Amino acid sequence: MRDPFLTEACWAGETVRLAGWLKREPAAPRHLDLLLRERDKGRVLTFPAITGPPEAEPAAGAERVRFEASVHVPSAADGGPLPSGLWDLELAGGEGATTPLGRDRDPAIDVSPQRRFLADSTTATLYFTVNGTLAIDVGGQAHTAGTATARAVEWNARDEEITVTGHLAFHTATMPISATLTLREHGTGRVYEVIAMLDADSEGLSYKADIPMTRALIDDPLPRGTWDAYLILGFAGMHRELRVMAPDRSAATQVWRRLRHVRVSTTQAPAPLTIQVG
């Protein structure tokens, strides 16, 4: 089954409404279903897709079949709300063949994340992934979205900080609205966070985060330990987590704490970025 052409993807109250068309082929399925596939656990929910009679496709001399489907999110799972998590939207028809929705779509469709607050204050966001496919995020929790290599990790002697900088490729409509550099300590799982400043440019998004090592007006300095670095990106009603990979050059220095020197060092490519204090 070829990719369906999506002409509508939006909210109507607490219901996700979808519409589009498929090219009519000799082996085209007569019955279509909309599938919601849970990305982490693999659970699949099925909803009927209403199809219309074949019609002539403009300027192509062929035929196409229109379809419509809807999902009432508060009652999508056997009468209960759609569980928290990521749900990919697919179209299924004929001998189990499935195809993602969204890769082929009308340019008029709003590709920015579309958020709704449900009756229990849970957020549900209809959005297009970086691969162009359509999905629903329920709950807005931070989900793993791959890795991002830092451009540089440098010691700022003037402010006594480790500065992490990098660049991410984002389409304008899918730009995050906030970012946090989150450090997690080996063994204990302690978390240390600093705000990452964002700056949009013609090629995407640059970020910069300063990690204090001694004095700090707002944050306490990074404690002793071995810390793994993650970049948490905040969108409209959802968060994505990227494991930060180390750049080609590492940083190393000594800082003065409690009347003694403490060594600070970082890893270098191809390893993930880790900061060792002490």
mmCIF file with all atom_site columns, C-alpha atoms in Angstrom, residues 31-209:
data_model
loop_
_atom_site.group_PDB
_atom_site.id
_atom_site.type_symbol
_atom_site.label_atom_id
_atom_site.label_alt_id
_atom_site.label_comp_id
_atom_site.label_asym_id
_atom_site.label_entity_id
_atom_site.label_seq_id
_atom_site.pdbx_PDB_ins_code
_atom_site.Cartn_x
_atom_site.Cartn_y
_atom_site.Cartn_z
_atom_site.occupancy
_atom_site.B_iso_or_equiv
_atom_site.pdbx_formal_charge
_atom_site.auth_seq_id
_atom_site.auth_comp_id
_atom_site.auth_asym_id
_atom_site.auth_atom_id
_atom_site.pdbx_PDB_model_num
ATOM 1   C CA . HIS A 1 31  ? -11.284 -1.889 3.985   1.00 0.00 ? 31  HIS A CA 1
ATOM 2   C CA . LEU A 1 32  ? -9.034  0.502  5.910   1.00 0.00 ? 32  LEU A CA 1
ATOM 3   C CA . ASP A 1 33  ? -8.289  0.875  9.616   1.00 0.00 ? 33  ASP A CA 1
ATOM 4   C CA . LEU A 1 34  ? -6.493  3.581  11.562  1.00 0.00 ? 34  LEU A CA 1
ATOM 5   C CA . LEU A 1 35  ? -3.911  2.102  13.935  1.00 0.00 ? 35  LEU A CA 1
ATOM 6   C CA . LEU A 1 36  ? -2.426  3.732  17.027  1.00 0.00 ? 36  LEU A CA 1
ATOM 7   C CA . ARG A 1 37  ? 0.828   1.914  17.795  1.00 0.00 ? 37  ARG A CA 1
ATOM 8   C CA . GLU A 1 38  ? 2.430   2.527  21.199  1.00 0.00 ? 38  GLU A CA 1
ATOM 9   C CA . ARG A 1 39  ? 6.091   3.208  20.496  1.00 0.00 ? 39  ARG A CA 1
ATOM 10  C CA . ASP A 1 40  ? 7.586   1.820  23.716  1.00 0.00 ? 40  ASP A CA 1
ATOM 11  C CA . LYS A 1 41  ? 5.377   -1.178 24.493  1.00 0.00 ? 41  LYS A CA 1
ATOM 12  C CA . GLY A 1 42  ? 4.019   -2.094 21.059  1.00 0.00 ? 42  GLY A CA 1
ATOM 13  C CA . ARG A 1 43  ? 0.358   -2.050 22.036  1.00 0.00 ? 43  ARG A CA 1
ATOM 14  C CA . VAL A 1 44  ? -1.938  -1.445 19.042  1.00 0.00 ? 44  VAL A CA 1
ATOM 15  C CA . LEU A 1 45  ? -5.407  0.159  19.069  1.00 0.00 ? 45  LEU A CA 1
ATOM 16  C CA . THR A 1 46  ? -7.611  -0.110 15.973  1.00 0.00 ? 46  THR A CA 1
ATOM 17  C CA . PHE A 1 47  ? -10.234 2.355  14.717  1.00 0.00 ? 47  PHE A CA 1
ATOM 18  C CA . PRO A 1 48  ? -12.332 2.121  11.548  1.00 0.00 ? 48  PRO A CA 1
ATOM 19  C CA . ALA A 1 49  ? -11.501 4.401  8.639   1.00 0.00 ? 49  ALA A CA 1
ATOM 20  C CA . ILE A 1 50  ? -14.474 5.424  6.522   1.00 0.00 ? 50  ILE A CA 1
ATOM 21  C CA . THR A 1 51  ? -13.808 5.229  2.781   1.00 0.00 ? 51  THR A CA 1
ATOM 22  C CA . GLY A 1 52  ? -15.736 6.828  -0.059  1.00 0.00 ? 52  GLY A CA 1
ATOM 23  C CA . PRO A 1 53  ? -16.341 5.651  -3.631  1.00 0.00 ? 53  PRO A CA 1
ATOM 24  C CA . PRO A 1 54  ? -13.453 5.892  -6.121  1.00 0.00 ? 54  PRO A CA 1
ATOM 25  C CA . GLU A 1 55  ? -13.144 9.244  -7.867  1.00 0.00 ? 55  GLU A CA 1
ATOM 26  C CA . ALA A 1 56  ? -11.048 10.663 -10.645 1.00 0.00 ? 56  ALA A CA 1
ATOM 27  C CA . GLU A 1 57  ? -7.691  12.030 -9.583  1.00 0.00 ? 57  GLU A CA 1
ATOM 28  C CA . PRO A 1 58  ? -7.183  15.520 -11.041 1.00 0.00 ? 58  PRO A CA 1
ATOM 29  C CA . ALA A 1 59  ? -4.500  15.860 -13.712 1.00 0.00 ? 59  ALA A CA 1
ATOM 30  C CA . ALA A 1 60  ? -3.368  12.260 -13.290 1.00 0.00 ? 60  ALA A CA 1
ATOM 31  C CA . GLY A 1 61  ? -5.964  10.336 -15.252 1.00 0.00 ? 61  GLY A CA 1
ATOM 32  C CA . ALA A 1 62  ? -6.194  7.783  -12.421 1.00 0.00 ? 62  ALA A CA 1
ATOM 33  C CA . GLU A 1 63  ? -8.555  7.112  -9.542  1.00 0.00 ? 63  GLU A CA 1
ATOM 34  C CA . ARG A 1 64  ? -8.252  7.712  -5.823  1.00 0.00 ? 64  ARG A CA 1
ATOM 35  C CA . VAL A 1 65  ? -10.198 6.704  -2.720  1.00 0.00 ? 65  VAL A CA 1
ATOM 36  C CA . ARG A 1 66  ? -10.905 9.169  0.074   1.00 0.00 ? 66  ARG A CA 1
ATOM 37  C CA . PHE A 1 67  ? -10.799 8.140  3.753   1.00 0.00 ? 67  PHE A CA 1
ATOM 38  C CA . GLU A 1 68  ? -11.704 9.704  7.077   1.00 0.00 ? 68  GLU A CA 1
ATOM 39  C CA . ALA A 1 69  ? -10.915 8.562  10.618  1.00 0.00 ? 69  ALA A CA 1
ATOM 40  C CA . SER A 1 70  ? -11.200 9.973  14.135  1.00 0.00 ? 70  SER A CA 1
ATOM 41  C CA . VAL A 1 71  ? -9.974  9.144  17.635  1.00 0.00 ? 71  VAL A CA 1
ATOM 42  C CA . HIS A 1 72  ? -11.741 10.407 20.762  1.00 0.00 ? 72  HIS A CA 1
ATOM 43  C CA . VAL A 1 73  ? -8.688  10.472 23.028  1.00 0.00 ? 73  VAL A CA 1
ATOM 44  C CA . PRO A 1 74  ? -10.532 10.327 26.424  1.00 0.00 ? 74  PRO A CA 1
ATOM 45  C CA . SER A 1 75  ? -12.248 7.053  25.419  1.00 0.00 ? 75  SER A CA 1
ATOM 46  C CA . ALA A 1 76  ? -9.762  5.591  22.929  1.00 0.00 ? 76  ALA A CA 1
ATOM 47  C CA . ALA A 1 77  ? -8.653  2.584  25.014  1.00 0.00 ? 77  ALA A CA 1
ATOM 48  C CA . ASP A 1 78  ? -11.702 0.346  25.530  1.00 0.00 ? 78  ASP A CA 1
ATOM 49  C CA . GLY A 1 79  ? -13.750 3.300  26.723  1.00 0.00 ? 79  GLY A CA 1
ATOM 50  C CA . GLY A 1 80  ? -10.934 4.729  28.854  1.00 0.00 ? 80  GLY A CA 1
ATOM 51  C CA . PRO A 1 81  ? -8.406  7.450  28.055  1.00 0.00 ? 81  PRO A CA 1
ATOM 52  C CA . LEU A 1 82  ? -5.463  6.861  25.761  1.00 0.00 ? 82  LEU A CA 1
ATOM 53  C CA . PRO A 1 83  ? -2.586  5.870  28.112  1.00 0.00 ? 83  PRO A CA 1
ATOM 54  C CA . SER A 1 84  ? 0.408   8.155  28.612  1.00 0.00 ? 84  SER A CA 1
ATOM 55  C CA . GLY A 1 85  ? 3.141   7.638  26.053  1.00 0.00 ? 85  GLY A CA 1
ATOM 56  C CA . LEU A 1 86  ? 3.902   8.039  22.361  1.00 0.00 ? 86  LEU A CA 1
ATOM 57  C CA . TRP A 1 87  ? 1.437   6.680  19.798  1.00 0.00 ? 87  TRP A CA 1
ATOM 58  C CA . ASP A 1 88  ? 2.329   6.480  16.101  1.00 0.00 ? 88  ASP A CA 1
ATOM 59  C CA . LEU A 1 89  ? -0.533  6.745  13.600  1.00 0.00 ? 89  LEU A CA 1
ATOM 60  C CA . GLU A 1 90  ? -0.712  4.249  10.737  1.00 0.00 ? 90  GLU A CA 1
ATOM 61  C CA . LEU A 1 91  ? -3.180  3.202  8.090   1.00 0.00 ? 91  LEU A CA 1
ATOM 62  C CA . ALA A 1 92  ? -3.813  -0.528 7.651   1.00 0.00 ? 92  ALA A CA 1
ATOM 63  C CA . GLY A 1 93  ? -5.576  -2.419 4.902   1.00 0.00 ? 93  GLY A CA 1
ATOM 64  C CA . GLY A 1 94  ? -5.398  -5.718 3.100   1.00 0.00 ? 94  GLY A CA 1
ATOM 65  C CA . GLU A 1 95  ? -3.492  -8.699 4.526   1.00 0.00 ? 95  GLU A CA 1
ATOM 66  C CA . GLY A 1 96  ? -2.026  -6.704 7.407   1.00 0.00 ? 96  GLY A CA 1
ATOM 67  C CA . ALA A 1 97  ? -0.159  -4.157 5.279   1.00 0.00 ? 97  ALA A CA 1
ATOM 68  C CA . THR A 1 98  ? 0.414   -0.900 7.193   1.00 0.00 ? 98  THR A CA 1
ATOM 69  C CA . THR A 1 99  ? 1.915   2.454  6.315   1.00 0.00 ? 99  THR A CA 1
ATOM 70  C CA . PRO A 1 100 ? 2.645   5.536  8.466   1.00 0.00 ? 100 PRO A CA 1
ATOM 71  C CA . LEU A 1 101 ? 0.520   8.639  8.105   1.00 0.00 ? 101 LEU A CA 1
ATOM 72  C CA . GLY A 1 102 ? 1.960   12.067 7.409   1.00 0.00 ? 102 GLY A CA 1
ATOM 73  C CA . ARG A 1 103 ? 4.966   11.651 5.142   1.00 0.00 ? 103 ARG A CA 1
ATOM 74  C CA . ASP A 1 104 ? 2.875   12.721 2.140   1.00 0.00 ? 104 ASP A CA 1
ATOM 75  C CA . ARG A 1 105 ? 0.586   15.593 3.096   1.00 0.00 ? 105 ARG A CA 1
ATOM 76  C CA . ASP A 1 106 ? -1.103  18.787 1.984   1.00 0.00 ? 106 ASP A CA 1
ATOM 77  C CA . PRO A 1 107 ? 1.230   21.809 2.479   1.00 0.00 ? 107 PRO A CA 1
ATOM 78  C CA . ALA A 1 108 ? -1.688  23.650 4.109   1.00 0.00 ? 108 ALA A CA 1
ATOM 79  C CA . ILE A 1 109 ? -1.648  21.298 7.128   1.00 0.00 ? 109 ILE A CA 1
ATOM 80  C CA . ASP A 1 110 ? -0.296  22.911 10.295  1.00 0.00 ? 110 ASP A CA 1
ATOM 81  C CA . VAL A 1 111 ? 2.884   20.956 11.131  1.00 0.00 ? 111 VAL A CA 1
ATOM 82  C CA . SER A 1 112 ? 3.501   22.645 14.498  1.00 0.00 ? 112 SER A CA 1
ATOM 83  C CA . PRO A 1 113 ? 2.605   20.587 17.623  1.00 0.00 ? 113 PRO A CA 1
ATOM 84  C CA . GLN A 1 114 ? -1.134  20.894 18.361  1.00 0.00 ? 114 GLN A CA 1
ATOM 85  C CA . ARG A 1 115 ? -1.883  20.548 22.095  1.00 0.00 ? 115 ARG A CA 1
ATOM 86  C CA . ARG A 1 116 ? -5.089  19.869 24.004  1.00 0.00 ? 116 ARG A CA 1
ATOM 87  C CA . PHE A 1 117 ? -5.767  19.742 27.739  1.00 0.00 ? 117 PHE A CA 1
ATOM 88  C CA . LEU A 1 118 ? -8.073  16.833 28.551  1.00 0.00 ? 118 LEU A CA 1
ATOM 89  C CA . ALA A 1 119 ? -10.684 16.874 31.311  1.00 0.00 ? 119 ALA A CA 1
ATOM 90  C CA . ASP A 1 120 ? -8.219  15.453 33.888  1.00 0.00 ? 120 ASP A CA 1
ATOM 91  C CA . SER A 1 121 ? -5.619  18.131 32.938  1.00 0.00 ? 121 SER A CA 1
ATOM 92  C CA . THR A 1 122 ? -3.523  15.614 30.996  1.00 0.00 ? 122 THR A CA 1
ATOM 93  C CA . THR A 1 123 ? -1.934  17.101 27.883  1.00 0.00 ? 123 THR A CA 1
ATOM 94  C CA . ALA A 1 124 ? -2.287  15.377 24.526  1.00 0.00 ? 124 ALA A CA 1
ATOM 95  C CA . THR A 1 125 ? -0.277  16.690 21.587  1.00 0.00 ? 125 THR A CA 1
ATOM 96  C CA . LEU A 1 126 ? -0.754  15.846 17.921  1.00 0.00 ? 126 LEU A CA 1
ATOM 97  C CA . TYR A 1 127 ? 2.566   16.378 16.137  1.00 0.00 ? 127 TYR A CA 1
ATOM 98  C CA . PHE A 1 128 ? 4.765   15.415 13.215  1.00 0.00 ? 128 PHE A CA 1
ATOM 99  C CA . THR A 1 129 ? 7.973   13.572 14.088  1.00 0.00 ? 129 THR A CA 1
ATOM 100 C CA . VAL A 1 130 ? 11.386  14.435 12.633  1.00 0.00 ? 130 VAL A CA 1
ATOM 101 C CA . ASN A 1 131 ? 10.698  11.705 10.042  1.00 0.00 ? 131 ASN A CA 1
ATOM 102 C CA . GLY A 1 132 ? 7.509   13.478 8.973   1.00 0.00 ? 132 GLY A CA 1
ATOM 103 C CA . THR A 1 133 ? 5.150   10.858 10.390  1.00 0.00 ? 133 THR A CA 1
ATOM 104 C CA . LEU A 1 134 ? 2.143   11.684 12.568  1.00 0.00 ? 134 LEU A CA 1
ATOM 105 C CA . ALA A 1 135 ? 1.985   10.795 16.268  1.00 0.00 ? 135 ALA A CA 1
ATOM 106 C CA . ILE A 1 136 ? 0.155   11.612 19.511  1.00 0.00 ? 136 ILE A CA 1
ATOM 107 C CA . ASP A 1 137 ? 2.041   12.358 22.727  1.00 0.00 ? 137 ASP A CA 1
ATOM 108 C CA . VAL A 1 138 ? -0.045  11.811 25.866  1.00 0.00 ? 138 VAL A CA 1
ATOM 109 C CA . GLY A 1 139 ? 1.306   13.163 29.154  1.00 0.00 ? 139 GLY A CA 1
ATOM 110 C CA . GLY A 1 140 ? 4.212   15.227 27.817  1.00 0.00 ? 140 GLY A CA 1
ATOM 111 C CA . GLN A 1 141 ? 6.870   13.198 29.625  1.00 0.00 ? 141 GLN A CA 1
ATOM 112 C CA . ALA A 1 142 ? 10.507  13.260 28.491  1.00 0.00 ? 142 ALA A CA 1
ATOM 113 C CA . HIS A 1 143 ? 11.082  10.504 25.922  1.00 0.00 ? 143 HIS A CA 1
ATOM 114 C CA . THR A 1 144 ? 14.374  9.393  24.390  1.00 0.00 ? 144 THR A CA 1
ATOM 115 C CA . ALA A 1 145 ? 14.896  10.873 20.933  1.00 0.00 ? 145 ALA A CA 1
ATOM 116 C CA . GLY A 1 146 ? 18.454  9.803  20.072  1.00 0.00 ? 146 GLY A CA 1
ATOM 117 C CA . THR A 1 147 ? 21.759  11.607 20.446  1.00 0.00 ? 147 THR A CA 1
ATOM 118 C CA . ALA A 1 148 ? 23.301  15.002 19.709  1.00 0.00 ? 148 ALA A CA 1
ATOM 119 C CA . THR A 1 149 ? 27.040  15.652 19.450  1.00 0.00 ? 149 THR A CA 1
ATOM 120 C CA . ALA A 1 150 ? 28.274  18.768 21.241  1.00 0.00 ? 150 ALA A CA 1
ATOM 121 C CA . ARG A 1 151 ? 30.322  21.135 19.092  1.00 0.00 ? 151 ARG A CA 1
ATOM 122 C CA . ALA A 1 152 ? 32.562  22.088 21.992  1.00 0.00 ? 152 ALA A CA 1
ATOM 123 C CA . VAL A 1 153 ? 33.080  21.609 25.732  1.00 0.00 ? 153 VAL A CA 1
ATOM 124 C CA . GLU A 1 154 ? 35.355  24.311 27.098  1.00 0.00 ? 154 GLU A CA 1
ATOM 125 C CA . TRP A 1 155 ? 36.662  25.644 30.388  1.00 0.00 ? 155 TRP A CA 1
ATOM 126 C CA . ASN A 1 156 ? 35.659  29.270 30.997  1.00 0.00 ? 156 ASN A CA 1
ATOM 127 C CA . ALA A 1 157 ? 38.345  30.476 33.398  1.00 0.00 ? 157 ALA A CA 1
ATOM 128 C CA . ARG A 1 158 ? 36.780  33.914 33.959  1.00 0.00 ? 158 ARG A CA 1
ATOM 129 C CA . ASP A 1 159 ? 33.472  32.560 35.262  1.00 0.00 ? 159 ASP A CA 1
ATOM 130 C CA . GLU A 1 160 ? 34.900  29.201 36.426  1.00 0.00 ? 160 GLU A CA 1
ATOM 131 C CA . GLU A 1 161 ? 32.377  27.237 34.387  1.00 0.00 ? 161 GLU A CA 1
ATOM 132 C CA . ILE A 1 162 ? 32.297  24.364 31.928  1.00 0.00 ? 162 ILE A CA 1
ATOM 133 C CA . THR A 1 163 ? 30.529  25.611 28.783  1.00 0.00 ? 163 THR A CA 1
ATOM 134 C CA . VAL A 1 164 ? 28.767  23.120 26.494  1.00 0.00 ? 164 VAL A CA 1
ATOM 135 C CA . THR A 1 165 ? 27.710  24.297 23.022  1.00 0.00 ? 165 THR A CA 1
ATOM 136 C CA . GLY A 1 166 ? 26.079  22.522 20.099  1.00 0.00 ? 166 GLY A CA 1
ATOM 137 C CA . HIS A 1 167 ? 23.768  22.752 17.129  1.00 0.00 ? 167 HIS A CA 1
ATOM 138 C CA . LEU A 1 168 ? 20.582  20.899 16.184  1.00 0.00 ? 168 LEU A CA 1
ATOM 139 C CA . ALA A 1 169 ? 18.819  20.784 12.820  1.00 0.00 ? 169 ALA A CA 1
ATOM 140 C CA . PHE A 1 170 ? 15.150  21.682 13.236  1.00 0.00 ? 170 PHE A CA 1
ATOM 141 C CA . HIS A 1 171 ? 12.410  22.776 10.882  1.00 0.00 ? 171 HIS A CA 1
ATOM 142 C CA . THR A 1 172 ? 11.086  26.194 11.911  1.00 0.00 ? 172 THR A CA 1
ATOM 143 C CA . ALA A 1 173 ? 7.638   24.806 12.771  1.00 0.00 ? 173 ALA A CA 1
ATOM 144 C CA . THR A 1 174 ? 9.064   22.154 15.094  1.00 0.00 ? 174 THR A CA 1
ATOM 145 C CA . MET A 1 175 ? 11.509  24.320 17.049  1.00 0.00 ? 175 MET A CA 1
ATOM 146 C CA . PRO A 1 176 ? 11.624  23.591 20.804  1.00 0.00 ? 176 PRO A CA 1
ATOM 147 C CA . ILE A 1 177 ? 10.656  26.433 23.110  1.00 0.00 ? 177 ILE A CA 1
ATOM 148 C CA . SER A 1 178 ? 12.983  25.549 25.997  1.00 0.00 ? 178 SER A CA 1
ATOM 149 C CA . ALA A 1 179 ? 16.044  23.418 26.768  1.00 0.00 ? 179 ALA A CA 1
ATOM 150 C CA . THR A 1 180 ? 17.751  22.070 29.876  1.00 0.00 ? 180 THR A CA 1
ATOM 151 C CA . LEU A 1 181 ? 21.140  20.409 30.185  1.00 0.00 ? 181 LEU A CA 1
ATOM 152 C CA . THR A 1 182 ? 20.542  17.583 32.647  1.00 0.00 ? 182 THR A CA 1
ATOM 153 C CA . LEU A 1 183 ? 23.453  15.782 34.331  1.00 0.00 ? 183 LEU A CA 1
ATOM 154 C CA . ARG A 1 184 ? 22.896  12.395 35.993  1.00 0.00 ? 184 ARG A CA 1
ATOM 155 C CA . GLU A 1 185 ? 25.428  10.932 38.384  1.00 0.00 ? 185 GLU A CA 1
ATOM 156 C CA . HIS A 1 186 ? 26.638  7.371  37.965  1.00 0.00 ? 186 HIS A CA 1
ATOM 157 C CA . GLY A 1 187 ? 25.447  5.023  40.665  1.00 0.00 ? 187 GLY A CA 1
ATOM 158 C CA . THR A 1 188 ? 23.240  7.344  42.711  1.00 0.00 ? 188 THR A CA 1
ATOM 159 C CA . GLY A 1 189 ? 21.062  8.746  39.922  1.00 0.00 ? 189 GLY A CA 1
ATOM 160 C CA . ARG A 1 190 ? 21.290  12.267 41.380  1.00 0.00 ? 190 ARG A CA 1
ATOM 161 C CA . VAL A 1 191 ? 20.247  14.952 38.892  1.00 0.00 ? 191 VAL A CA 1
ATOM 162 C CA . TYR A 1 192 ? 21.830  18.372 38.340  1.00 0.00 ? 192 TYR A CA 1
ATOM 163 C CA . GLU A 1 193 ? 20.228  20.782 35.844  1.00 0.00 ? 193 GLU A CA 1
ATOM 164 C CA . VAL A 1 194 ? 21.162  24.064 34.196  1.00 0.00 ? 194 VAL A CA 1
ATOM 165 C CA . ILE A 1 195 ? 19.206  26.093 31.651  1.00 0.00 ? 195 ILE A CA 1
ATOM 166 C CA . ALA A 1 196 ? 20.436  25.841 28.064  1.00 0.00 ? 196 ALA A CA 1
ATOM 167 C CA . MET A 1 197 ? 20.129  29.055 26.081  1.00 0.00 ? 197 MET A CA 1
ATOM 168 C CA . LEU A 1 198 ? 18.659  28.633 22.583  1.00 0.00 ? 198 LEU A CA 1
ATOM 169 C CA . ASP A 1 199 ? 19.365  30.669 19.450  1.00 0.00 ? 199 ASP A CA 1
ATOM 170 C CA . ALA A 1 200 ? 17.631  29.988 16.116  1.00 0.00 ? 200 ALA A CA 1
ATOM 171 C CA . ASP A 1 201 ? 19.554  30.385 12.856  1.00 0.00 ? 201 ASP A CA 1
ATOM 172 C CA . SER A 1 202 ? 19.040  29.567 9.187   1.00 0.00 ? 202 SER A CA 1
ATOM 173 C CA . GLU A 1 203 ? 20.190  25.963 9.670   1.00 0.00 ? 203 GLU A CA 1
ATOM 174 C CA . GLY A 1 204 ? 18.326  25.108 12.869  1.00 0.00 ? 204 GLY A CA 1
ATOM 175 C CA . LEU A 1 205 ? 19.075  25.780 16.510  1.00 0.00 ? 205 LEU A CA 1
ATOM 176 C CA . SER A 1 206 ? 22.183  26.468 18.574  1.00 0.00 ? 206 SER A CA 1
ATOM 177 C CA . TYR A 1 207 ? 22.324  25.828 22.317  1.00 0.00 ? 207 TYR A CA 1
ATOM 178 C CA . LYS A 1 208 ? 24.701  26.854 25.098  1.00 0.00 ? 208 LYS A CA 1
ATOM 179 C CA . ALA A 1 209 ? 24.798  25.726 28.732  1.00 0.00 ? 209 ALA A CA 1
#
